[in-house]
Amino acid sequence: MECITGRTKTTEMNLIFATSNEHKLSEVRSMLPEGIAISGLKEIGFTEELPETQNTIEGNSLQKAEYLSNTLNTDCFAEDTGLEVDALNGEPGVYSARYAGEHATFNDNINKLLKELEGKNNRKARFKTVITYYSQGKSVQFTGITNGVITPNKRGDKGFGYDPVFIPEGSDKTYAEMTLEEKNLYSHRKKSFEGFANYLRKNAVL
Ligand code: IMP
């Protein structure tokens, strides 16, 4: 889309976001600066599952972006996120999606996490998101980290994943008790996306 206002000319950039996760898609849509639009995998008709076989968040993020870019011969970005819990030596980390098993639901994963933390006083944890922008065969990564604590019980019904048991530092609400706008004040995903948007601006892509 091209929009010309007075002497300012702005061209909207459409980026492909390598995800089929509708929650991630609507979160990232809620934080887009002017001039960027995104399309998820369903919208572009890509139904294949992206490979995620690396043992780090950085590795999986790169793998997804590189695979999609090479398959479709297009620029794109991907993100990978993990919840790292201190008392569990950083678990579930890169295995956050399948913590309770290969086909685990969000609830299964939360229940396992709460069980593993039973009787433990140290509830410190952090969410880490790594975005990879893959453009013309080159990649660049942006990390966002939010520290917080794991609650003893689930609270709230918004969001997804581990949102009902994570309270970010500076708040007394879980992510699942927050609106999208409130979550964005603390969000690990928002922090990494800001790095990405700054990069696009600095490199005159935007
Ligand atoms: P992946 O990046 O899709 O591999 O995400 C791993 C898992 O982390 C997801 O299945 C969710 O359970 C969890 N997760 C990712 N982002 C968030 C978030 O913003 N809030 C809560 N859980 C999340």
mmCIF file of N, CA and C in Angstrom, residues 14-143:
data_model
loop_
_atom_site.group_PDB
_atom_site.id
_atom_site.type_symbol
_atom_site.label_atom_id
_atom_site.label_comp_id
_atom_site.label_asym_id
_atom_site.label_seq_id
_atom_site.Cartn_x
_atom_site.Cartn_y
_atom_site.Cartn_z
ATOM 1 N N ASN A 14 5.418 -4.998 3.825
ATOM 2 C CA ASN A 14 4.739 -6.206 4.309
ATOM 3 C C ASN A 14 5.756 -7.296 4.589
ATOM 4 N N LEU A 15 5.841 -7.686 5.858
ATOM 5 C CA LEU A 15 6.815 -8.697 6.264
ATOM 6 C C LEU A 15 6.113 -10.023 6.509
ATOM 7 N N ILE A 16 6.768 -11.104 6.129
ATOM 8 C CA ILE A 16 6.210 -12.417 6.438
ATOM 9 C C ILE A 16 6.741 -12.858 7.799
ATOM 10 N N PHE A 17 5.816 -13.173 8.698
ATOM 11 C CA PHE A 17 6.162 -13.647 10.040
ATOM 12 C C PHE A 17 6.020 -15.169 10.014
ATOM 13 N N ALA A 18 7.136 -15.873 10.206
ATOM 14 C CA ALA A 18 7.142 -17.339 10.108
ATOM 15 C C ALA A 18 6.509 -17.968 11.346
ATOM 16 N N THR A 19 5.193 -17.808 11.461
ATOM 17 C CA THR A 19 4.491 -18.446 12.578
ATOM 18 C C THR A 19 3.075 -18.828 12.176
ATOM 19 N N SER A 20 2.585 -19.916 12.781
ATOM 20 C CA SER A 20 1.174 -20.284 12.623
ATOM 21 C C SER A 20 0.461 -20.051 13.943
ATOM 22 N N ASN A 21 1.165 -19.470 14.897
ATOM 23 C CA ASN A 21 0.591 -19.228 16.223
ATOM 24 C C ASN A 21 -0.188 -17.906 16.208
ATOM 25 N N GLU A 22 -1.526 -18.043 16.270
ATOM 26 C CA GLU A 22 -2.391 -16.861 16.151
ATOM 27 C C GLU A 22 -2.180 -15.886 17.314
ATOM 28 N N HIS A 23 -1.805 -16.408 18.488
ATOM 29 C CA HIS A 23 -1.563 -15.533 19.651
ATOM 30 C C HIS A 23 -0.354 -14.629 19.381
ATOM 31 N N LYS A 24 0.715 -15.263 18.886
ATOM 32 C CA LYS A 24 1.923 -14.477 18.597
ATOM 33 C C LYS A 24 1.632 -13.437 17.520
ATOM 34 N N LEU A 25 0.853 -13.859 16.527
ATOM 35 C CA LEU A 25 0.530 -12.973 15.416
ATOM 36 C C LEU A 25 -0.238 -11.746 15.914
ATOM 37 N N SER A 26 -1.253 -11.969 16.777
ATOM 38 C CA SER A 26 -2.008 -10.791 17.209
ATOM 39 C C SER A 26 -1.195 -9.950 18.182
ATOM 40 N N GLU A 27 -0.315 -10.576 18.964
ATOM 41 C CA GLU A 27 0.548 -9.753 19.823
ATOM 42 C C GLU A 27 1.453 -8.864 18.975
ATOM 43 N N VAL A 28 2.099 -9.455 17.988
ATOM 44 C CA VAL A 28 3.030 -8.654 17.173
ATOM 45 C C VAL A 28 2.259 -7.592 16.392
ATOM 46 N N ARG A 29 1.050 -7.919 15.939
ATOM 47 C CA ARG A 29 0.245 -6.902 15.230
ATOM 48 C C ARG A 29 -0.049 -5.717 16.145
ATOM 49 N N SER A 30 -0.218 -5.998 17.449
ATOM 50 C CA SER A 30 -0.559 -4.905 18.375
ATOM 51 C C SER A 30 0.647 -4.010 18.662
ATOM 52 N N MET A 31 1.827 -4.396 18.225
ATOM 53 C CA MET A 31 3.009 -3.574 18.520
ATOM 54 C C MET A 31 3.701 -3.024 17.269
ATOM 55 N N LEU A 32 3.048 -3.168 16.114
ATOM 56 C CA LEU A 32 3.691 -2.738 14.870
ATOM 57 C C LEU A 32 3.803 -1.224 14.775
ATOM 58 N N PRO A 33 4.990 -0.710 14.455
ATOM 59 C CA PRO A 33 5.073 0.730 14.210
ATOM 60 C C PRO A 33 4.451 1.050 12.856
ATOM 61 N N GLU A 34 4.193 2.325 12.651
ATOM 62 C CA GLU A 34 3.617 2.744 11.373
ATOM 63 C C GLU A 34 4.540 2.312 10.234
ATOM 64 N N GLY A 35 3.977 1.866 9.148
ATOM 65 C CA GLY A 35 4.801 1.540 7.987
ATOM 66 C C GLY A 35 5.088 0.053 7.834
ATOM 67 N N ILE A 36 4.699 -0.759 8.844
ATOM 68 C CA ILE A 36 4.914 -2.206 8.693
ATOM 69 C C ILE A 36 3.581 -2.939 8.825
ATOM 70 N N ALA A 37 3.371 -3.894 7.938
ATOM 71 C CA ALA A 37 2.253 -4.829 8.063
ATOM 72 C C ALA A 37 2.862 -6.223 8.067
ATOM 73 N N ILE A 38 2.183 -7.188 8.681
ATOM 74 C CA ILE A 38 2.732 -8.548 8.684
ATOM 75 C C ILE A 38 1.696 -9.559 8.188
ATOM 76 N N SER A 39 2.199 -10.649 7.623
ATOM 77 C CA SER A 39 1.341 -11.777 7.238
ATOM 78 C C SER A 39 1.880 -13.020 7.907
ATOM 79 N N GLY A 40 0.988 -13.799 8.494
ATOM 80 C CA GLY A 40 1.379 -15.077 9.099
ATOM 81 C C GLY A 40 1.370 -16.178 8.056
ATOM 82 N N LEU A 41 1.789 -17.380 8.462
ATOM 83 C CA LEU A 41 1.902 -18.487 7.499
ATOM 84 C C LEU A 41 0.557 -18.908 6.909
ATOM 85 N N LYS A 42 -0.497 -18.903 7.752
ATOM 86 C CA LYS A 42 -1.812 -19.304 7.229
ATOM 87 C C LYS A 42 -2.256 -18.350 6.136
ATOM 88 N N GLU A 43 -2.003 -17.063 6.354
ATOM 89 C CA GLU A 43 -2.455 -16.057 5.378
ATOM 90 C C GLU A 43 -1.771 -16.196 4.021
ATOM 91 N N ILE A 44 -0.539 -16.714 4.041
ATOM 92 C CA ILE A 44 0.131 -16.876 2.737
ATOM 93 C C ILE A 44 -0.034 -18.310 2.215
ATOM 94 N N GLY A 45 -0.860 -19.106 2.913
ATOM 95 C CA GLY A 45 -1.173 -20.461 2.430
ATOM 96 C C GLY A 45 -0.061 -21.468 2.663
ATOM 97 N N PHE A 46 0.812 -21.197 3.635
ATOM 98 C CA PHE A 46 1.912 -22.117 3.927
ATOM 99 C C PHE A 46 1.489 -23.006 5.100
ATOM 100 N N THR A 47 1.300 -24.308 4.839
ATOM 101 C CA THR A 47 0.727 -25.170 5.881
ATOM 102 C C THR A 47 1.730 -26.153 6.484
ATOM 103 N N GLU A 48 2.921 -26.211 5.884
ATOM 104 C CA GLU A 48 3.961 -27.109 6.386
ATOM 105 C C GLU A 48 4.405 -26.697 7.790
ATOM 106 N N GLU A 49 4.815 -27.670 8.599
ATOM 107 C CA GLU A 49 5.359 -27.310 9.914
ATOM 108 C C GLU A 49 6.827 -26.900 9.760
ATOM 109 N N LEU A 50 7.225 -25.830 10.394
ATOM 110 C CA LEU A 50 8.617 -25.380 10.271
ATOM 111 C C LEU A 50 9.508 -26.225 11.184
ATOM 112 N N PRO A 51 10.738 -26.531 10.757
ATOM 113 C CA PRO A 51 11.630 -27.317 11.606
ATOM 114 C C PRO A 51 12.071 -26.513 12.834
ATOM 115 N N GLU A 52 12.125 -27.189 13.978
ATOM 116 C CA GLU A 52 12.586 -26.566 15.241
ATOM 117 C C GLU A 52 13.371 -27.618 15.978
ATOM 118 N N THR A 53 14.535 -27.986 15.459
ATOM 119 C CA THR A 53 15.259 -29.131 16.026
ATOM 120 C C THR A 53 16.546 -28.720 16.736
ATOM 121 N N GLN A 54 16.758 -27.449 16.921
ATOM 122 C CA GLN A 54 17.989 -26.982 17.569
ATOM 123 C C GLN A 54 17.834 -27.023 19.099
ATOM 124 N N ASN A 55 18.952 -26.922 19.800
ATOM 125 C CA ASN A 55 18.816 -26.980 21.262
ATOM 126 C C ASN A 55 19.008 -25.634 21.961
ATOM 127 N N THR A 56 18.859 -24.557 21.184
ATOM 128 C CA THR A 56 18.829 -23.226 21.803
ATOM 129 C C THR A 56 17.681 -22.429 21.176
ATOM 130 N N ILE A 57 17.248 -21.413 21.908
ATOM 131 C CA ILE A 57 16.184 -20.532 21.393
ATOM 132 C C ILE A 57 16.703 -19.791 20.156
ATOM 133 N N GLU A 58 17.950 -19.341 20.232
ATOM 134 C CA GLU A 58 18.569 -18.636 19.089
ATOM 135 C C GLU A 58 18.605 -19.555 17.856
ATOM 136 N N GLY A 59 18.996 -20.817 18.097
ATOM 137 C CA GLY A 59 19.125 -21.782 16.998
ATOM 138 C C GLY A 59 17.789 -22.062 16.334
ATOM 139 N N ASN A 60 16.747 -22.245 17.138
ATOM 140 C CA ASN A 60 15.422 -22.520 16.565
ATOM 141 C C ASN A 60 14.869 -21.324 15.808
ATOM 142 N N SER A 61 15.110 -20.142 16.357
ATOM 143 C CA SER A 61 14.623 -18.930 15.698
ATOM 144 C C SER A 61 15.266 -18.793 14.313
ATOM 145 N N LEU A 62 16.579 -19.011 14.279
ATOM 146 C CA LEU A 62 17.302 -18.937 13.002
ATOM 147 C C LEU A 62 16.838 -20.033 12.043
ATOM 148 N N GLN A 63 16.677 -21.237 12.581
ATOM 149 C CA GLN A 63 16.292 -22.370 11.726
ATOM 150 C C GLN A 63 14.956 -22.118 11.027
ATOM 151 N N LYS A 64 13.988 -21.597 11.784
ATOM 152 C CA LYS A 64 12.664 -21.346 11.195
ATOM 153 C C LYS A 64 12.738 -20.267 10.116
ATOM 154 N N ALA A 65 13.460 -19.177 10.423
ATOM 155 C CA ALA A 65 13.533 -18.064 9.462
ATOM 156 C C ALA A 65 14.275 -18.489 8.191
ATOM 157 N N GLU A 66 15.378 -19.204 8.394
ATOM 158 C CA GLU A 66 16.205 -19.618 7.251
ATOM 159 C C GLU A 66 15.431 -20.596 6.361
ATOM 160 N N TYR A 67 14.740 -21.533 6.998
ATOM 161 C CA TYR A 67 14.002 -22.549 6.248
ATOM 162 C C TYR A 67 12.914 -21.896 5.386
ATOM 163 N N LEU A 68 12.156 -21.002 6.006
ATOM 164 C CA LEU A 68 11.060 -20.379 5.256
ATOM 165 C C LEU A 68 11.600 -19.495 4.134
ATOM 166 N N SER A 69 12.638 -18.741 4.457
ATOM 167 C CA SER A 69 13.202 -17.844 3.456
ATOM 168 C C SER A 69 13.725 -18.631 2.246
ATOM 169 N N ASN A 70 14.428 -19.727 2.524
ATOM 170 C CA ASN A 70 14.965 -20.536 1.428
ATOM 171 C C ASN A 70 13.868 -21.263 0.665
ATOM 172 N N THR A 71 12.828 -21.704 1.385
ATOM 173 C CA THR A 71 11.742 -22.437 0.721
ATOM 174 C C THR A 71 10.920 -21.529 -0.190
ATOM 175 N N LEU A 72 10.645 -20.331 0.294
ATOM 176 C CA LEU A 72 9.773 -19.438 -0.477
ATOM 177 C C LEU A 72 10.548 -18.404 -1.288
ATOM 178 N N ASN A 73 11.872 -18.394 -1.072
ATOM 179 C CA ASN A 73 12.705 -17.408 -1.747
ATOM 180 C C ASN A 73 12.230 -15.979 -1.463
ATOM 181 N N THR A 74 12.076 -15.714 -0.155
ATOM 182 C CA THR A 74 11.600 -14.392 0.245
ATOM 183 C C THR A 74 12.227 -13.987 1.574
ATOM 184 N N ASP A 75 12.239 -12.698 1.871
ATOM 185 C CA ASP A 75 12.666 -12.234 3.190
ATOM 186 C C ASP A 75 11.567 -12.580 4.194
ATOM 187 N N CYS A 76 11.942 -12.793 5.454
ATOM 188 C CA CYS A 76 10.940 -13.057 6.477
ATOM 189 C C CYS A 76 11.563 -12.887 7.856
ATOM 190 N N PHE A 77 10.734 -12.980 8.885
ATOM 191 C CA PHE A 77 11.301 -13.067 10.232
ATOM 192 C C PHE A 77 10.575 -14.161 11.003
ATOM 193 N N ALA A 78 11.306 -14.725 11.980
ATOM 194 C CA ALA A 78 10.731 -15.772 12.836
ATOM 195 C C ALA A 78 11.043 -15.398 14.269
ATOM 196 N N GLU A 79 10.347 -16.001 15.196
ATOM 197 C CA GLU A 79 10.722 -15.823 16.599
ATOM 198 C C GLU A 79 10.604 -17.126 17.334
ATOM 199 N N ASP A 80 11.437 -17.285 18.351
ATOM 200 C CA ASP A 80 11.320 -18.434 19.236
ATOM 201 C C ASP A 80 11.381 -17.906 20.664
ATOM 202 N N THR A 81 10.581 -18.507 21.524
ATOM 203 C CA THR A 81 10.456 -18.027 22.901
ATOM 204 C C THR A 81 10.563 -19.184 23.865
ATOM 205 N N GLY A 82 11.168 -18.931 25.014
ATOM 206 C CA GLY A 82 11.230 -19.957 26.048
ATOM 207 C C GLY A 82 11.089 -19.334 27.423
ATOM 208 N N LEU A 83 10.624 -20.141 28.356
ATOM 209 C CA LEU A 83 10.507 -19.724 29.758
ATOM 210 C C LEU A 83 11.622 -20.412 30.534
ATOM 211 N N GLU A 84 12.500 -19.632 31.133
ATOM 212 C CA GLU A 84 13.630 -20.200 31.870
ATOM 213 C C GLU A 84 13.398 -20.011 33.366
ATOM 214 N N VAL A 85 13.351 -21.125 34.097
ATOM 215 C CA VAL A 85 13.032 -21.068 35.527
ATOM 216 C C VAL A 85 14.286 -21.401 36.335
ATOM 217 N N ASP A 86 14.656 -20.488 37.226
ATOM 218 C CA ASP A 86 15.926 -20.633 37.967
ATOM 219 C C ASP A 86 16.001 -21.945 38.749
ATOM 220 N N ALA A 87 14.943 -22.239 39.512
ATOM 221 C CA ALA A 87 14.988 -23.418 40.386
ATOM 222 C C ALA A 87 14.990 -24.729 39.582
ATOM 223 N N LEU A 88 14.736 -24.626 38.263
ATOM 224 C CA LEU A 88 14.739 -25.829 37.409
ATOM 225 C C LEU A 88 15.922 -25.780 36.440
ATOM 226 N N ASN A 89 16.958 -25.065 36.859
ATOM 227 C CA ASN A 89 18.176 -24.944 36.036
ATOM 228 C C ASN A 89 17.885 -24.460 34.610
ATOM 229 N N GLY A 90 16.971 -23.517 34.501
ATOM 230 C CA GLY A 90 16.692 -22.933 33.181
ATOM 231 C C GLY A 90 15.631 -23.659 32.368
ATOM 232 N N GLU A 91 15.126 -24.773 32.884
ATOM 233 C CA GLU A 91 14.028 -25.472 32.177
ATOM 234 C C GLU A 91 12.729 -24.679 32.349
ATOM 235 N N PRO A 92 11.738 -24.848 31.489
ATOM 236 C CA PRO A 92 11.714 -25.672 30.281
ATOM 237 C C PRO A 92 12.499 -25.067 29.111
ATOM 238 N N GLY A 93 12.813 -23.776 29.143
ATOM 239 C CA GLY A 93 13.678 -23.176 28.125
ATOM 240 C C GLY A 93 13.242 -23.469 26.701
ATOM 241 N N VAL A 94 14.176 -23.999 25.936
ATOM 242 C CA VAL A 94 13.893 -24.244 24.518
ATOM 243 C C VAL A 94 12.797 -25.304 24.332
ATOM 244 N N TYR A 95 12.522 -26.071 25.401
ATOM 245 C CA TYR A 95 11.482 -27.119 25.300
ATOM 246 C C TYR A 95 10.134 -26.660 25.862
ATOM 247 N N SER A 96 9.931 -25.343 25.983
ATOM 248 C CA SER A 96 8.723 -24.814 26.628
ATOM 249 C C SER A 96 7.429 -25.322 26.000
ATOM 250 N N ALA A 97 7.394 -25.464 24.677
ATOM 251 C CA ALA A 97 6.157 -25.869 24.001
ATOM 252 C C ALA A 97 5.802 -27.328 24.290
ATOM 253 N N ARG A 98 6.820 -28.169 24.503
ATOM 254 C CA ARG A 98 6.546 -29.609 24.695
ATOM 255 C C ARG A 98 7.074 -30.103 26.041
ATOM 256 N N TYR A 99 6.961 -29.240 27.052
ATOM 257 C CA TYR A 99 7.500 -29.571 28.379
ATOM 258 C C TYR A 99 6.835 -30.828 28.959
ATOM 259 N N ALA A 100 5.517 -30.937 28.783
ATOM 260 C CA ALA A 100 4.806 -32.093 29.341
ATOM 261 C C ALA A 100 4.615 -33.197 28.302
ATOM 262 N N GLY A 101 5.339 -33.120 27.190
ATOM 263 C CA GLY A 101 5.216 -34.157 26.157
ATOM 264 C C GLY A 101 4.997 -33.554 24.790
ATOM 265 N N GLU A 102 5.181 -34.377 23.773
ATOM 266 C CA GLU A 102 5.162 -33.926 22.376
ATOM 267 C C GLU A 102 3.876 -33.178 22.005
ATOM 268 N N HIS A 103 2.713 -33.681 22.477
ATOM 269 C CA HIS A 103 1.453 -33.029 22.088
ATOM 270 C C HIS A 103 0.790 -32.329 23.272
ATOM 271 N N ALA A 104 1.616 -31.840 24.186
ATOM 272 C CA ALA A 104 1.098 -31.220 25.413
ATOM 273 C C ALA A 104 0.316 -29.946 25.107
ATOM 274 N N THR A 105 -0.754 -29.725 25.885
ATOM 275 C CA THR A 105 -1.505 -28.468 25.767
ATOM 276 C C THR A 105 -0.850 -27.434 26.689
ATOM 277 N N PHE A 106 -1.283 -26.171 26.551
ATOM 278 C CA PHE A 106 -0.758 -25.119 27.442
ATOM 279 C C PHE A 106 -0.987 -25.519 28.895
ATOM 280 N N ASN A 107 -2.186 -26.067 29.164
ATOM 281 C CA ASN A 107 -2.534 -26.459 30.538
ATOM 282 C C ASN A 107 -1.659 -27.585 31.062
ATOM 283 N N ASP A 108 -1.399 -28.585 30.206
ATOM 284 C CA ASP A 108 -0.514 -29.694 30.605
ATOM 285 C C ASP A 108 0.844 -29.141 31.031
ATOM 286 N N ASN A 109 1.367 -28.206 30.225
ATOM 287 C CA ASN A 109 2.696 -27.651 30.501
ATOM 288 C C ASN A 109 2.703 -26.867 31.812
ATOM 289 N N ILE A 110 1.650 -26.082 32.031
ATOM 290 C CA ILE A 110 1.574 -25.298 33.279
ATOM 291 C C ILE A 110 1.491 -26.251 34.471
ATOM 292 N N ASN A 111 0.653 -27.275 34.361
ATOM 293 C CA ASN A 111 0.496 -28.215 35.485
ATOM 294 C C ASN A 111 1.823 -28.880 35.821
ATOM 295 N N LYS A 112 2.559 -29.250 34.785
ATOM 296 C CA LYS A 112 3.866 -29.875 35.045
ATOM 297 C C LYS A 112 4.803 -28.868 35.723
ATOM 298 N N LEU A 113 4.796 -27.660 35.233
ATOM 299 C CA LEU A 113 5.680 -26.637 35.815
ATOM 300 C C LEU A 113 5.355 -26.418 37.299
ATOM 301 N N LEU A 114 4.060 -26.276 37.604
ATOM 302 C CA LEU A 114 3.678 -26.029 39.002
ATOM 303 C C LEU A 114 4.053 -27.220 39.882
ATOM 304 N N LYS A 115 3.938 -28.406 39.329
ATOM 305 C CA LYS A 115 4.303 -29.610 40.085
ATOM 306 C C LYS A 115 5.815 -29.638 40.364
ATOM 307 N N GLU A 116 6.595 -29.338 39.334
ATOM 308 C CA GLU A 116 8.063 -29.333 39.500
ATOM 309 C C GLU A 116 8.505 -28.299 40.532
ATOM 310 N N LEU A 117 7.703 -27.217 40.669
ATOM 311 C CA LEU A 117 8.102 -26.133 41.583
ATOM 312 C C LEU A 117 7.517 -26.284 42.986
ATOM 313 N N GLU A 118 6.716 -27.332 43.180
ATOM 314 C CA GLU A 118 6.094 -27.550 44.497
ATOM 315 C C GLU A 118 7.173 -27.587 45.583
ATOM 316 N N GLY A 119 6.961 -26.806 46.643
ATOM 317 C CA GLY A 119 7.900 -26.810 47.766
ATOM 318 C C GLY A 119 9.169 -26.014 47.538
ATOM 319 N N LYS A 120 9.289 -25.392 46.357
ATOM 320 C CA LYS A 120 10.503 -24.599 46.081
ATOM 321 C C LYS A 120 10.221 -23.117 46.375
ATOM 322 N N ASN A 121 11.136 -22.483 47.112
ATOM 323 C CA ASN A 121 10.937 -21.070 47.469
ATOM 324 C C ASN A 121 11.352 -20.123 46.354
ATOM 325 N N ASN A 122 12.355 -20.528 45.586
ATOM 326 C CA ASN A 122 12.823 -19.649 44.517
ATOM 327 C C ASN A 122 11.893 -19.779 43.311
ATOM 328 N N ARG A 123 11.092 -18.738 43.055
ATOM 329 C CA ARG A 123 10.114 -18.791 41.955
ATOM 330 C C ARG A 123 10.559 -17.911 40.785
ATOM 331 N N LYS A 124 11.839 -17.487 40.798
ATOM 332 C CA LYS A 124 12.296 -16.564 39.737
ATOM 333 C C LYS A 124 12.352 -17.246 38.368
ATOM 334 N N ALA A 125 11.941 -16.487 37.358
ATOM 335 C CA ALA A 125 11.929 -17.021 35.980
ATOM 336 C C ALA A 125 12.066 -15.871 35.005
ATOM 337 N N ARG A 126 12.342 -16.205 33.777
ATOM 338 C CA ARG A 126 12.332 -15.158 32.751
ATOM 339 C C ARG A 126 11.834 -15.731 31.421
ATOM 340 N N PHE A 127 11.161 -14.857 30.673
ATOM 341 C CA PHE A 127 10.806 -15.185 29.290
ATOM 342 C C PHE A 127 11.875 -14.590 28.383
ATOM 343 N N LYS A 128 12.275 -15.386 27.413
ATOM 344 C CA LYS A 128 13.257 -14.885 26.448
ATOM 345 C C LYS A 128 12.721 -15.114 25.033
ATOM 346 N N THR A 129 12.689 -14.056 24.261
ATOM 347 C CA THR A 129 12.287 -14.153 22.850
ATOM 348 C C THR A 129 13.468 -13.763 21.972
ATOM 349 N N VAL A 130 13.705 -14.555 20.949
ATOM 350 C CA VAL A 130 14.719 -14.181 19.949
ATOM 351 C C VAL A 130 14.036 -14.111 18.583
ATOM 352 N N ILE A 131 14.075 -12.917 17.998
ATOM 353 C CA ILE A 131 13.559 -12.724 16.633
ATOM 354 C C ILE A 131 14.736 -12.818 15.671
ATOM 355 N N THR A 132 14.547 -13.531 14.585
ATOM 356 C CA THR A 132 15.552 -13.555 13.509
ATOM 357 C C THR A 132 14.951 -12.946 12.254
ATOM 358 N N TYR A 133 15.624 -11.937 11.741
ATOM 359 C CA TYR A 133 15.227 -11.360 10.457
ATOM 360 C C TYR A 133 16.159 -11.963 9.415
ATOM 361 N N TYR A 134 15.572 -12.598 8.421
ATOM 362 C CA TYR A 134 16.360 -13.262 7.387
ATOM 363 C C TYR A 134 16.090 -12.554 6.070
ATOM 364 N N SER A 135 17.123 -11.891 5.578
ATOM 365 C CA SER A 135 16.928 -11.083 4.379
ATOM 366 C C SER A 135 18.107 -11.273 3.433
ATOM 367 N N GLN A 136 17.806 -11.604 2.210
ATOM 368 C CA GLN A 136 18.826 -11.780 1.163
ATOM 369 C C GLN A 136 19.964 -12.690 1.631
ATOM 370 N N GLY A 137 19.612 -13.788 2.273
ATOM 371 C CA GLY A 137 20.611 -14.773 2.687
ATOM 372 C C GLY A 137 21.370 -14.413 3.953
ATOM 373 N N LYS A 138 21.034 -13.284 4.585
ATOM 374 C CA LYS A 138 21.742 -12.890 5.814
ATOM 375 C C LYS A 138 20.752 -12.827 6.965
ATOM 376 N N SER A 139 21.285 -13.134 8.183
ATOM 377 C CA SER A 139 20.372 -13.096 9.325
ATOM 378 C C SER A 139 20.874 -12.147 10.392
ATOM 379 N N VAL A 140 19.924 -11.572 11.125
ATOM 380 C CA VAL A 140 20.272 -10.737 12.264
ATOM 381 C C VAL A 140 19.239 -11.043 13.355
ATOM 382 N N GLN A 141 19.714 -11.079 14.629
ATOM 383 C CA GLN A 141 18.819 -11.488 15.716
ATOM 384 C C GLN A 141 18.610 -10.374 16.740
ATOM 385 N N PHE A 142 17.449 -10.397 17.390
ATOM 386 C CA PHE A 142 17.080 -9.403 18.394
ATOM 387 C C PHE A 142 16.467 -10.143 19.588
ATOM 388 N N THR A 143 17.032 -9.894 20.770
ATOM 389 C CA THR A 143 16.598 -10.630 21.962
ATOM 390 C C THR A 143 15.809 -9.725 22.897
#
